[in-house]
Coordinates of C-alpha atoms in Angstrom, one line a residue:
M256 CA 13.7 -17.8 -42.9
N257 CA 15.7 -14.6 -42.4
P258 CA 19.2 -14.9 -43.9
W259 CA 20.3 -11.5 -42.7
P260 CA 19.8 -9.1 -39.8
R261 CA 17.7 -6.6 -41.8
D262 CA 19.2 -3.1 -42.3
E263 CA 20.2 -1.5 -45.4
Q264 CA 21.7 -2.6 -48.5
G265 CA 24.0 -0.2 -49.8
G266 CA 25.2 -0.1 -50.1
D267 CA 22.8 1.0 -47.6
E268 CA 19.9 -0.8 -46.4
Y269 CA 17.8 -3.8 -46.9
K270 CA 21.0 -5.6 -47.2
E271 CA 22.7 -5.0 -44.0
H272 CA 19.5 -6.7 -43.6
H273 CA 19.9 -7.6 -46.9
S274 CA 23.1 -5.7 -46.5
S275 CA 22.5 -2.4 -48.2
D276 CA 25.7 -2.3 -50.1
P277 CA 27.8 -4.8 -51.9
E278 CA 30.4 -3.3 -49.8
S279 CA 29.0 -4.5 -46.5
Q280 CA 31.1 -6.2 -44.0
A281 CA 31.3 -8.8 -41.3
L282 CA 30.2 -7.6 -37.9
L283 CA 32.9 -6.9 -35.3
P284 CA 32.6 -9.1 -32.1
T285 CA 31.4 -7.0 -29.2
T286 CA 32.0 -9.4 -26.2
E287 CA 34.7 -11.6 -24.9
Q288 CA 32.2 -14.5 -24.9
E289 CA 31.6 -13.9 -28.6
C290 CA 35.4 -14.1 -29.3
N291 CA 35.6 -17.3 -27.4
A292 CA 32.6 -18.8 -29.1
E293 CA 32.9 -21.7 -31.6
P294 CA 32.9 -21.1 -34.5
R295 CA 34.7 -17.8 -34.1
P296 CA 32.9 -14.8 -35.5
R297 CA 33.8 -13.6 -39.1
S298 CA 35.5 -10.4 -38.3
A299 CA 38.6 -8.4 -38.8
F300 CA 38.5 -7.5 -35.2
T301 CA 40.6 -10.3 -33.8
C302 CA 40.1 -11.8 -30.4
S303 CA 43.6 -10.8 -29.3
T304 CA 42.7 -7.2 -30.4
F305 CA 39.5 -7.4 -28.5
A306 CA 41.2 -8.6 -25.3
S307 CA 43.7 -5.8 -25.5
R308 CA 40.8 -3.4 -25.1
I309 CA 39.7 -4.9 -21.7
S310 CA 43.0 -5.8 -20.1
W311 CA 46.5 -4.4 -20.1
Q312 CA 48.3 -7.8 -19.9
P313 CA 47.5 -8.8 -23.5
C314 CA 48.7 -5.3 -24.6
V315 CA 52.1 -6.1 -23.1
A316 CA 52.2 -9.5 -24.8
F317 CA 51.1 -8.0 -28.1
C318 CA 53.9 -5.3 -28.0
A319 CA 56.4 -8.0 -27.0
G320 CA 55.3 -10.0 -30.0
V321 CA 55.7 -7.1 -32.3
L322 CA 59.2 -6.3 -31.0
T323 CA 60.2 -10.0 -31.3
C324 CA 59.1 -10.0 -34.9
L325 CA 61.1 -6.9 -35.7
L326 CA 64.2 -8.4 -34.1
L327 CA 63.8 -11.6 -36.1
Q328 CA 63.6 -9.6 -39.3
V329 CA 66.9 -7.9 -38.5
L330 CA 68.5 -11.2 -37.7
I331 CA 67.1 -13.1 -40.6
G332 CA 67.4 -10.7 -43.5
P333 CA 67.4 -7.2 -44.9
R334 CA 63.8 -6.4 -44.1
H335 CA 63.3 -2.9 -42.7
W336 CA 59.9 -3.0 -41.2
L337 CA 59.8 0.6 -40.0
G338 CA 61.3 2.1 -43.1
G339 CA 59.4 0.0 -45.6
N340 CA 60.5 -2.8 -47.9
T341 CA 63.8 -1.9 -49.6
D342 CA 64.4 -5.1 -51.5
T343 CA 61.5 -6.7 -53.4
T344 CA 63.7 -9.1 -55.4
S345 CA 65.8 -10.7 -52.6
S346 CA 65.3 -14.4 -52.2
T347 CA 65.9 -14.0 -48.5
H348 CA 63.1 -11.5 -48.3
A349 CA 60.8 -13.9 -50.1
N350 CA 61.1 -16.3 -47.1
V351 CA 60.3 -13.7 -44.5
L352 CA 56.7 -14.1 -43.2
A353 CA 54.3 -11.5 -42.1
P354 CA 54.1 -10.5 -38.4
P355 CA 51.0 -11.7 -36.5
Y356 CA 49.3 -8.3 -36.3
V357 CA 48.9 -8.0 -40.0
G358 CA 45.2 -7.7 -40.9
S359 CA 44.1 -7.1 -37.3
T360 CA 41.9 -4.2 -36.6
E361 CA 43.4 -0.9 -35.5
V362 CA 41.1 1.2 -33.4
H363 CA 41.5 4.8 -32.1
Q364 CA 38.9 5.4 -29.5
F365 CA 38.0 9.1 -29.4
P366 CA 36.9 10.9 -27.4
P367 CA 38.3 9.1 -24.3
A368 CA 35.6 7.7 -22.1
T369 CA 36.5 9.7 -18.9
P370 CA 38.9 12.5 -19.8
T371 CA 40.5 14.2 -16.8
N372 CA 40.4 17.8 -17.9
V373 CA 36.7 18.3 -18.5
F374 CA 35.2 21.4 -16.7
P375 CA 32.0 22.4 -18.6
S376 CA 31.3 25.4 -16.4
M377 CA 34.7 26.9 -17.5
F378 CA 34.0 26.5 -21.2
P379 CA 30.5 27.9 -22.0
T380 CA 29.4 28.1 -25.6
E381 CA 27.6 31.4 -25.0
V382 CA 29.5 34.3 -23.4
G383 CA 27.5 37.3 -24.9
H384 CA 29.3 40.2 -26.6
A385 CA 28.4 38.9 -30.1
G386 CA 28.9 42.2 -31.8
P387 CA 26.8 43.3 -34.8
T388 CA 24.3 40.6 -36.0
P389 CA 22.0 42.0 -38.6
T390 CA 21.3 39.5 -41.4
G391 CA 21.0 40.2 -45.2
A392 CA 18.9 38.9 -48.1
E393 CA 18.8 35.2 -48.7
P394 CA 20.9 33.8 -51.5
A395 CA 19.1 32.7 -54.7
L396 CA 21.8 31.4 -57.0
I397 CA 19.4 29.2 -58.8
A398 CA 17.5 32.3 -59.9
T399 CA 20.2 35.0 -60.2
A400 CA 23.5 33.4 -61.4
P401 CA 24.4 33.1 -65.1
S402 CA 25.5 29.5 -64.7
Y403 CA 25.1 26.7 -62.3
P404 CA 28.1 25.7 -59.9
I405 CA 29.6 22.3 -60.6
H406 CA 30.4 20.0 -57.7
S407 CA 33.7 18.0 -58.3
G408 CA 33.2 15.7 -55.3
A409 CA 36.3 15.0 -53.3
A410 CA 38.4 18.0 -52.3
H411 CA 39.9 16.2 -49.2
L412 CA 40.8 12.9 -50.8
V413 CA 43.9 11.8 -52.7
S414 CA 43.9 9.5 -55.8
P415 CA 46.9 7.8 -57.3
T416 CA 48.0 9.4 -60.6
F417 CA 46.8 7.8 -63.8
S418 CA 48.4 8.4 -67.1
K419 CA 46.5 10.3 -69.7
S420 CA 44.6 8.1 -72.2
S421 CA 45.3 8.6 -75.9
A422 CA 41.6 8.6 -76.5
N423 CA 40.8 11.1 -73.8
K424 CA 42.8 14.2 -73.1
S425 CA 41.6 14.5 -69.6
D426 CA 43.0 12.6 -66.7
F427 CA 41.1 9.5 -65.5
D428 CA 39.0 10.3 -62.4
L429 CA 39.1 7.3 -60.1
F430 CA 36.5 8.8 -57.7
K431 CA 33.8 8.6 -60.4
H432 CA 34.4 4.8 -60.9
W433 CA 33.4 3.4 -57.5
G434 CA 29.7 3.0 -58.1
N435 CA 27.7 3.7 -54.9
L436 CA 31.0 4.2 -53.1
S437 CA 31.9 7.3 -55.2
P438 CA 31.6 10.7 -53.6
W439 CA 28.8 12.5 -55.3
F440 CA 29.7 14.8 -58.2
S441 CA 27.8 16.9 -60.8
V442 CA 27.2 14.3 -63.5
G443 CA 27.3 16.6 -66.5
K444 CA 24.8 18.5 -68.5
S445 CA 23.7 15.7 -70.8
A446 CA 24.3 12.7 -68.5
F447 CA 20.7 11.5 -68.7
G448 CA 20.1 12.5 -72.3
L449 CA 18.9 16.2 -72.0
D450 CA 21.0 19.1 -73.0
S451 CA 19.7 21.1 -70.0
S452 CA 21.1 22.3 -66.6
P453 CA 19.5 22.7 -63.2
E454 CA 19.0 26.5 -63.3
A455 CA 15.4 27.5 -64.1
P456 CA 14.7 27.5 -67.8
D457 CA 14.0 30.8 -69.6
T458 CA 10.6 32.3 -68.6
C459 CA 10.5 30.1 -65.4
R460 CA 11.2 30.6 -61.7
V461 CA 11.6 27.9 -59.0
T462 CA 8.8 28.2 -56.5
G463 CA 9.5 25.1 -54.4
L464 CA 11.9 22.2 -53.8
H465 CA 11.7 18.7 -52.6
L466 CA 15.2 17.4 -51.8
L467 CA 15.8 13.6 -51.2
H468 CA 19.4 12.8 -50.4
R469 CA 21.6 9.9 -49.2
H470 CA 23.9 9.9 -46.2
G471 CA 27.6 10.8 -46.6
A472 CA 30.6 8.5 -46.9
R473 CA 30.7 5.9 -44.2
Y474 CA 32.6 2.8 -43.1
P475 CA 31.5 -0.6 -44.5
T476 CA 28.2 -2.0 -43.4
G477 CA 27.8 -5.2 -41.5
W478 CA 27.4 -7.8 -44.2
A479 CA 28.5 -8.7 -47.7
S480 CA 27.2 -11.2 -50.2
Y481 CA 30.4 -10.9 -52.2
G482 CA 33.7 -9.4 -51.2
G483 CA 33.8 -7.4 -47.9
P484 CA 37.0 -5.6 -46.6
A485 CA 36.6 -6.9 -43.0
N486 CA 36.2 -10.5 -44.3
F487 CA 39.4 -10.3 -46.2
A488 CA 41.3 -8.7 -43.3
T489 CA 40.1 -11.6 -41.0
R490 CA 41.3 -14.2 -43.6
L491 CA 44.7 -12.5 -44.0
N492 CA 45.2 -12.2 -40.2
K493 CA 44.3 -15.8 -39.5
V494 CA 47.2 -17.1 -41.7
A495 CA 49.7 -14.3 -41.2
S496 CA 52.4 -16.8 -40.1
K497 CA 52.2 -18.5 -43.5
W498 CA 52.4 -15.7 -46.2
T499 CA 54.6 -12.9 -47.3
A500 CA 54.0 -10.1 -49.8
S501 CA 56.2 -8.5 -52.3
G502 CA 56.2 -6.1 -55.2
D503 CA 53.1 -4.0 -55.4
L504 CA 51.6 -5.9 -52.4
S505 CA 54.6 -5.3 -50.1
F506 CA 52.6 -2.8 -48.1
L507 CA 50.5 -5.7 -46.8
N508 CA 53.4 -6.9 -44.7
D509 CA 52.6 -4.0 -42.2
W510 CA 49.0 -3.4 -43.1
T511 CA 46.3 -3.3 -40.4
Y512 CA 42.5 -2.8 -40.9
K513 CA 41.6 0.8 -40.0
L514 CA 38.0 0.9 -40.8
G515 CA 35.1 1.1 -38.4
E516 CA 31.5 0.1 -39.2
E517 CA 28.6 2.0 -40.7
I518 CA 29.1 5.5 -39.1
L519 CA 30.1 8.5 -41.2
T520 CA 33.7 9.2 -41.8
P521 CA 35.1 12.8 -41.4
F522 CA 34.9 13.2 -45.2
G523 CA 31.2 12.0 -45.1
R524 CA 30.4 14.7 -42.5
Q525 CA 32.0 17.2 -44.8
Q526 CA 29.9 16.0 -47.7
L527 CA 26.6 16.7 -46.0
F528 CA 27.8 20.0 -44.6
D529 CA 28.8 21.0 -48.1
L530 CA 25.4 19.8 -49.5
G531 CA 23.6 22.0 -46.9
V532 CA 25.7 25.1 -47.8
S533 CA 25.1 24.5 -51.5
T534 CA 21.3 24.1 -51.0
R535 CA 21.2 27.3 -49.0
M536 CA 23.1 29.2 -51.6
K537 CA 20.8 28.0 -54.4
Y538 CA 17.4 28.0 -52.7
G539 CA 17.8 30.1 -49.6
Y540 CA 15.2 32.6 -50.9
L541 CA 12.5 29.9 -50.4
L542 CA 12.8 30.5 -46.6
K543 CA 10.9 33.7 -47.2
N544 CA 7.7 31.6 -47.4
F545 CA 8.3 30.4 -43.8
T546 CA 8.8 33.9 -42.5
E547 CA 5.6 35.1 -44.1
S548 CA 3.6 32.1 -42.7
N549 CA 5.4 32.4 -39.3
T550 CA 6.4 28.7 -39.4
L551 CA 9.6 26.6 -39.4
P552 CA 10.8 24.0 -41.9
V553 CA 10.4 20.3 -41.0
F554 CA 13.1 18.1 -42.4
R555 CA 13.1 14.3 -42.1
T556 CA 15.7 11.6 -41.4
E557 CA 15.7 8.3 -39.6
S558 CA 17.3 6.8 -36.5
Q559 CA 20.5 5.1 -37.8
D560 CA 23.6 6.9 -36.6
R561 CA 24.9 7.8 -40.0
M562 CA 21.5 9.0 -41.2
L563 CA 20.9 11.3 -38.2
A564 CA 24.5 12.6 -38.4
S565 CA 24.1 13.3 -42.1
A566 CA 20.9 15.2 -41.5
L567 CA 22.4 17.3 -38.7
N568 CA 25.6 18.0 -40.7
F569 CA 23.3 19.2 -43.6
A570 CA 21.4 21.4 -41.1
I571 CA 24.6 23.0 -39.8
G572 CA 25.6 23.7 -43.5
F573 CA 22.2 25.0 -44.4
F574 CA 21.2 27.0 -41.3
G575 CA 24.6 27.6 -39.7
Y576 CA 25.5 27.1 -36.0
P577 CA 23.5 27.1 -33.8
F578 CA 20.7 25.6 -35.9
E579 CA 18.4 25.1 -33.0
G580 CA 15.3 27.2 -33.4
Q581 CA 15.7 27.5 -37.2
Y582 CA 14.0 24.2 -38.1
Q583 CA 12.5 21.0 -36.7
Q584 CA 14.1 17.6 -37.4
S585 CA 11.8 14.6 -37.6
I586 CA 13.5 11.3 -36.9
T587 CA 11.7 8.2 -37.9
I588 CA 12.7 4.9 -36.5
E589 CA 14.5 2.3 -38.7
E590 CA 13.6 -1.0 -37.0
N591 CA 11.4 -3.9 -37.6
G592 CA 7.8 -3.1 -36.9
Y593 CA 7.9 0.6 -37.7
N594 CA 6.5 1.9 -40.9
N595 CA 9.0 4.2 -42.5
T596 CA 9.2 5.2 -46.1
L597 CA 12.9 6.1 -45.6
A598 CA 13.6 2.4 -44.7
P599 CA 10.7 0.6 -46.3
Y600 CA 12.2 -2.9 -46.3
K601 CA 11.7 -3.1 -42.5
T602 CA 8.0 -3.8 -43.1
C603 CA 8.3 -5.9 -46.2
P604 CA 8.9 -9.6 -45.3
N605 CA 9.9 -10.6 -48.8
A606 CA 12.9 -8.2 -48.5
A607 CA 14.5 -10.7 -46.1
F608 CA 14.7 -13.5 -48.7
S609 CA 17.9 -13.6 -50.8
T610 CA 16.1 -15.2 -53.8
K611 CA 13.9 -12.1 -54.0
A612 CA 16.1 -9.4 -52.6
D613 CA 19.7 -10.4 -53.5
R614 CA 19.5 -11.4 -57.2
A615 CA 22.8 -9.6 -58.1
F616 CA 25.3 -12.0 -56.6
P617 CA 25.7 -14.4 -59.6
Y618 CA 25.9 -11.4 -62.0
V619 CA 28.6 -9.7 -60.0
E620 CA 30.5 -13.0 -59.5
Q621 CA 30.4 -13.8 -63.2
W622 CA 31.6 -10.3 -64.2
A623 CA 34.4 -10.2 -61.7
S624 CA 35.8 -13.4 -63.0
I625 CA 36.0 -11.7 -66.4
Y626 CA 37.3 -8.2 -65.7
L627 CA 39.6 -9.2 -62.9
K628 CA 41.2 -12.3 -64.6
D629 CA 44.4 -10.4 -65.5
A630 CA 44.6 -8.7 -62.2
L631 CA 44.5 -12.0 -60.3
A632 CA 47.3 -13.3 -62.5
R633 CA 49.3 -10.2 -61.9
L634 CA 48.8 -9.9 -58.1
S635 CA 48.6 -13.6 -57.0
P636 CA 52.3 -14.3 -57.3
Q637 CA 53.1 -11.3 -55.1
L638 CA 51.4 -12.9 -52.1
K639 CA 53.3 -16.1 -51.4
G640 CA 51.6 -18.6 -49.1
Y641 CA 48.1 -17.3 -49.5
N642 CA 45.6 -18.7 -52.1
M643 CA 44.3 -15.5 -53.6
T644 CA 40.9 -15.6 -55.4
I645 CA 39.0 -13.3 -57.8
E646 CA 36.8 -12.3 -54.8
D647 CA 40.0 -11.2 -52.9
V648 CA 41.0 -9.0 -55.8
Y649 CA 37.5 -7.6 -56.0
T650 CA 37.8 -6.8 -52.2
F651 CA 41.0 -5.0 -52.9
Q652 CA 39.0 -2.5 -55.0
Q653 CA 36.4 -2.1 -52.3
M654 CA 39.2 -1.5 -49.8
C655 CA 40.6 1.2 -52.0
A656 CA 37.3 3.1 -52.0
Y657 CA 36.6 2.6 -48.3
E658 CA 40.1 3.4 -47.1
T659 CA 40.2 6.5 -49.2
V660 CA 36.9 8.1 -47.9
A661 CA 37.9 7.1 -44.4
I662 CA 41.6 7.9 -44.1
G663 CA 42.2 9.9 -47.3
Y664 CA 44.4 7.6 -49.3
S665 CA 44.7 3.9 -50.0
K666 CA 47.6 1.9 -51.3
F667 CA 45.1 -0.6 -52.7
C668 CA 44.1 2.0 -55.3
E669 CA 47.5 1.7 -57.0
L670 CA 47.0 -1.9 -57.9
F671 CA 44.6 -1.6 -60.8
T672 CA 44.4 -0.2 -64.3
E673 CA 41.8 2.3 -65.6
E674 CA 40.1 -0.6 -67.4
E675 CA 39.9 -2.6 -64.2
W676 CA 38.4 0.4 -62.4
E677 CA 35.8 0.7 -65.2
G678 CA 35.1 -3.0 -64.6
F679 CA 34.6 -2.3 -60.9
D680 CA 32.2 0.6 -61.6
Y681 CA 30.1 -1.7 -63.9
A682 CA 30.1 -4.4 -61.2
M683 CA 28.4 -1.8 -59.0
D684 CA 25.9 -1.1 -61.8
L685 CA 25.0 -4.8 -61.9
Y686 CA 24.7 -5.0 -58.1
F687 CA 22.2 -2.2 -57.8
W688 CA 20.3 -2.9 -61.0
Y689 CA 19.4 -6.4 -59.9
D690 CA 19.1 -5.7 -56.1
S691 CA 17.7 -2.2 -55.7
A692 CA 16.4 -0.8 -59.0
F693 CA 14.7 -1.7 -62.3
G694 CA 15.9 -5.3 -62.3
A695 CA 14.9 -6.0 -58.7
P696 CA 11.4 -7.5 -58.2
L697 CA 10.9 -5.5 -55.0
A698 CA 12.2 -2.1 -56.0
K699 CA 9.0 -0.5 -57.2
V700 CA 7.0 -1.5 -54.1
L701 CA 9.7 -0.4 -51.8
G702 CA 9.8 3.0 -53.4
I703 CA 6.0 3.5 -53.6
G704 CA 5.6 4.8 -50.1
Y705 CA 7.8 7.8 -50.6
V706 CA 6.0 8.5 -53.9
Q707 CA 2.7 8.6 -51.9
E708 CA 4.2 11.1 -49.6
L709 CA 5.5 13.2 -52.5
V710 CA 2.1 13.3 -54.1
S711 CA 0.5 14.2 -50.7
R712 CA 2.9 17.2 -50.4
L713 CA 2.4 18.2 -54.0
T714 CA -1.4 18.2 -53.8
H715 CA -1.6 19.5 -50.2
T716 CA -3.9 16.6 -49.3
R717 CA -3.5 13.7 -46.8
I718 CA -2.7 10.1 -47.9
E719 CA -6.1 8.5 -48.2
T720 CA -5.1 4.8 -47.6
H721 CA -2.0 3.7 -45.7
N722 CA -1.4 0.4 -47.3
T723 CA 2.4 0.5 -48.0
S724 CA 5.4 1.7 -45.9
T725 CA 3.8 5.0 -45.0
N726 CA 3.3 5.8 -41.3
A727 CA -0.2 7.0 -40.6
T728 CA 0.7 8.4 -37.1
L729 CA 3.4 10.8 -38.6
D730 CA 2.0 11.4 -42.1
D731 CA -1.5 12.3 -40.9
S732 CA -0.2 15.0 -38.6
D733 CA 0.2 18.7 -39.5
V734 CA 3.0 19.0 -37.1
T735 CA 5.3 16.1 -38.2
F736 CA 4.2 16.0 -41.9
P737 CA 3.2 19.6 -43.0
L738 CA 1.8 20.0 -46.5
D739 CA 2.3 23.7 -47.1
Q740 CA 6.2 24.0 -47.1
S741 CA 8.1 25.5 -50.0
L742 CA 11.1 23.4 -49.0
Y743 CA 11.3 19.8 -48.0
V744 CA 14.5 17.8 -47.2
D745 CA 14.6 14.0 -46.6
A746 CA 17.6 11.9 -45.8
T747 CA 17.7 8.2 -46.7
H748 CA 19.8 5.4 -48.0
E749 CA 21.0 4.9 -51.6
V750 CA 18.9 1.8 -52.1
V751 CA 15.8 3.8 -51.2
V752 CA 16.8 6.5 -53.7
L753 CA 17.0 3.8 -56.3
H754 CA 13.7 2.4 -55.2
V755 CA 12.1 5.8 -55.6
I756 CA 13.7 6.3 -59.1
T757 CA 12.2 3.0 -60.1
A758 CA 8.8 3.7 -58.6
L759 CA 8.6 7.0 -60.4
N760 CA 9.0 5.1 -63.7
L761 CA 12.0 7.1 -65.0
T762 CA 12.4 4.6 -67.8
T763 CA 15.2 6.4 -69.7
L764 CA 17.5 5.2 -66.9
A765 CA 16.5 1.6 -67.6
A766 CA 16.9 1.8 -71.5
N767 CA 19.7 -0.7 -71.6
G768 CA 18.3 -3.3 -69.2
P769 CA 18.5 -6.1 -68.3
L770 CA 22.2 -5.6 -67.8
P771 CA 24.5 -8.3 -69.2
A772 CA 27.2 -9.9 -66.9
D773 CA 29.7 -10.7 -69.6
H774 CA 30.5 -7.2 -71.0
I775 CA 29.8 -3.5 -70.5
P776 CA 27.2 -2.3 -72.9
P777 CA 28.1 0.9 -74.7
N778 CA 26.4 4.1 -73.5
H779 CA 24.5 2.3 -70.8
S780 CA 22.1 4.6 -69.0
F781 CA 22.1 3.0 -65.6
K782 CA 25.2 4.0 -63.6
A783 CA 25.3 3.6 -59.9
S784 CA 28.1 6.3 -59.6
H785 CA 25.7 8.7 -61.3
L786 CA 22.6 7.7 -59.4
A787 CA 23.5 6.5 -55.9
P788 CA 27.0 7.8 -54.8
F789 CA 27.6 8.9 -51.2
A790 CA 25.5 12.0 -50.6
T791 CA 23.5 11.5 -53.8
N792 CA 20.6 13.9 -54.1
I793 CA 17.5 14.3 -56.1
Q794 CA 15.9 17.7 -56.6
F795 CA 12.2 17.8 -57.4
Q796 CA 11.9 21.4 -58.7
L797 CA 8.5 23.2 -58.8
L798 CA 8.4 25.9 -61.4
S799 CA 6.1 28.7 -62.4
C800 CA 6.6 29.7 -66.1
S801 CA 5.2 32.6 -68.1
S802 CA 5.4 30.5 -71.3
V803 CA 3.0 27.8 -70.1
P804 CA -0.2 28.3 -68.0
D805 CA 0.3 25.4 -65.5
P806 CA 2.8 24.8 -62.7
Q807 CA 5.6 22.6 -63.8
I808 CA 7.9 19.9 -62.2
R809 CA 11.1 18.5 -63.2
I810 CA 13.6 16.0 -61.6
I811 CA 17.3 16.6 -61.2
I812 CA 19.7 13.8 -60.1
N813 CA 23.2 15.0 -59.0
D814 CA 22.8 18.1 -61.1
G815 CA 21.7 16.2 -64.2
V816 CA 18.2 16.8 -65.6
V817 CA 16.2 13.6 -66.1
P818 CA 13.7 13.1 -69.0
L819 CA 10.2 12.4 -67.6
T820 CA 8.9 10.7 -70.8
G821 CA 8.4 7.4 -68.9
I822 CA 5.7 9.1 -66.9
R823 CA 2.3 8.9 -68.7
G824 CA 1.4 12.2 -70.3
C825 CA 4.7 13.9 -69.7
P826 CA 6.1 15.1 -73.1
E827 CA 9.5 15.2 -74.6
Q828 CA 10.6 18.6 -73.4
K829 CA 14.1 20.1 -73.8
D830 CA 14.3 21.0 -70.1
G831 CA 12.7 17.9 -68.7
M832 CA 9.5 19.8 -67.6
C833 CA 6.1 18.2 -67.1
S834 CA 2.8 19.7 -66.1
L835 CA 2.5 19.2 -62.3
A836 CA -1.1 18.1 -62.7
Q837 CA -0.2 15.4 -65.3
F838 CA 2.8 14.2 -63.2
V839 CA 0.6 13.8 -60.1
E840 CA -2.1 12.0 -62.1
A841 CA 0.4 9.6 -63.5
Q842 CA 1.9 8.9 -60.1
K843 CA -1.5 8.2 -58.7
E844 CA -2.0 5.6 -61.3
I845 CA 1.3 4.0 -60.4
I846 CA 0.3 4.0 -56.7
Q847 CA -3.0 2.4 -57.6
E848 CA -1.4 -0.4 -59.6
T849 CA 1.3 -1.3 -57.1
D850 CA 0.3 -4.2 -54.9
W851 CA 2.2 -4.0 -51.5
E852 CA 0.4 -7.0 -50.1
Y853 CA 1.3 -9.3 -53.0
A854 CA 4.9 -8.0 -53.5
C855 CA 5.9 -8.0 -49.8
H856 CA 3.7 -10.9 -48.4
G857 CA 3.1 -13.0 -51.5
T858 CA 4.5 -16.5 -52.1
W859 CA 5.9 -15.8 -55.6
E860 CA 9.4 -16.9 -56.5
V861 CA 11.9 -16.0 -59.1
P862 CA 14.7 -18.2 -60.6
S863 CA 18.3 -17.1 -60.2
G864 CA 20.1 -15.7 -63.1
P865 CA 18.7 -14.5 -66.4
A866 CA 15.9 -17.1 -66.6
W867 CA 13.6 -14.3 -65.4
N868 CA 14.0 -10.6 -65.6
T869 CA 12.2 -7.3 -65.0
T870 CA 12.9 -3.8 -66.2
T871 CA 10.2 -2.2 -64.1
G872 CA 11.2 -3.3 -60.6
S873 CA 8.1 -5.4 -60.3
P874 CA 7.7 -9.1 -59.2
P875 CA 6.2 -11.7 -61.5
P876 CA 2.4 -11.1 -62.0
R877 CA -0.1 -13.0 -60.0

């Protein structure tokens, strides 16, 4: 039984296969036969729209239909389609139905397939005459600056204005309340319980960095267990002749679905470019080690389009253009049958079963029925002729996030209060807690392969036994998996980041679990917007300190320092440091006790809902 095509959850991954994200969507039809098939595919890409891409006659018919609809509106009542809705109270307006194109997919194909003005020989990228090119010293902000730069997250996006809360003098920041759909931001000095910041503590200097990051903002993925923007657009389009919108929803009368699927948005590309620049500014001095050893860095990503594009945009930011000759990009394959720690669910059969890998659905559904109850009552009367559900309202919130990171602004964002956005943020916490992190029975085993690779790099020794998601061909090679670098950069999905956090046993992040589905617990420590936003990143800092004899390590997630007290032998330390030797020893124990064969191939089951729970990301014991 395989209920999904396996890909990424989450948000990214084993939930496009499992979908990866709670935000994943219905796949768009790709052939005329698929459009004509019965039953019709669940997609916002309507068959009429599909046909218009392969024949000009339907285009003429489509345009004629639109013009006819506009003429009818002029004859029937005071509806001004091109200028917007000027009368939301008119009874005449209430009887005007939406045009047939509402909810259909709008696609702008760029670049054109066969442009007529392309002459490569006339436009070379190298013409000589570069002028002076001497370089300077590498930046070392992490070591030289008196403070650490804060990343605000969304310079190119626009949010609706929220009034100032009486309890909080600062404006409500919508972009920090989208869970894994949030653009990454610096979480704050004490977000994870330590009053420390990422710059090296007194008496210490950073000697090495292992950076694990997620891809940038993207279009929705191909599947959704709950909600799904493309699913809603399809439903709306199918019954466009039966409904009309008014009030806050009047924009739907002309709305079309403008989102693609899975690939990076322009803003997503910018995020990774910025992350690359930021990393170079902070840690550029680590490149000196490569100059001294006459080697180049090897960074890793995997084959999905958004993942490779993220890695390359990071490289352009970090190395500058052209980046060829400055580093080597390892591209692992995300597909069934290929071991890959950056997509571990591909070789774990139990990750394809919803009862094991998609435990979050009933929790999200229950919570949505509570926090969106008032929103449904408020919005439903404004969409006459359509039976709006709680899931539709939840999808409006998803649409807000996706449209914003894709086209810059979304009218859907205006529909909700601050409290309802806080509810949505917590719905994302529930989703990822139970599907990808400490409450998911497969989280630990799916993260353990990357932990093995981390230990291998930290100890400069090869993995002894490949019995998880590690790839022996790549990981046993000095070329594709070097062990002597001062800087490592790996790109993956947010679900894998959460798997790794769980496998490392960062228990302070699980202190409030299991998460309830009927209220938001105060000061809860597991927040998807803090741990798994678009372009989320984890810094594993290696330090040498004059105040302690041994090399140290600490973990920084989105600029927040994480306590390591859940790792055996790591002390309560004000800056989150732990002896590297002790950290490695504890991780070796975790690796030893993690049973890939049982977790991924065993016949264990878990009941749905709260009848069974884990806070360690482990399946029921044998």
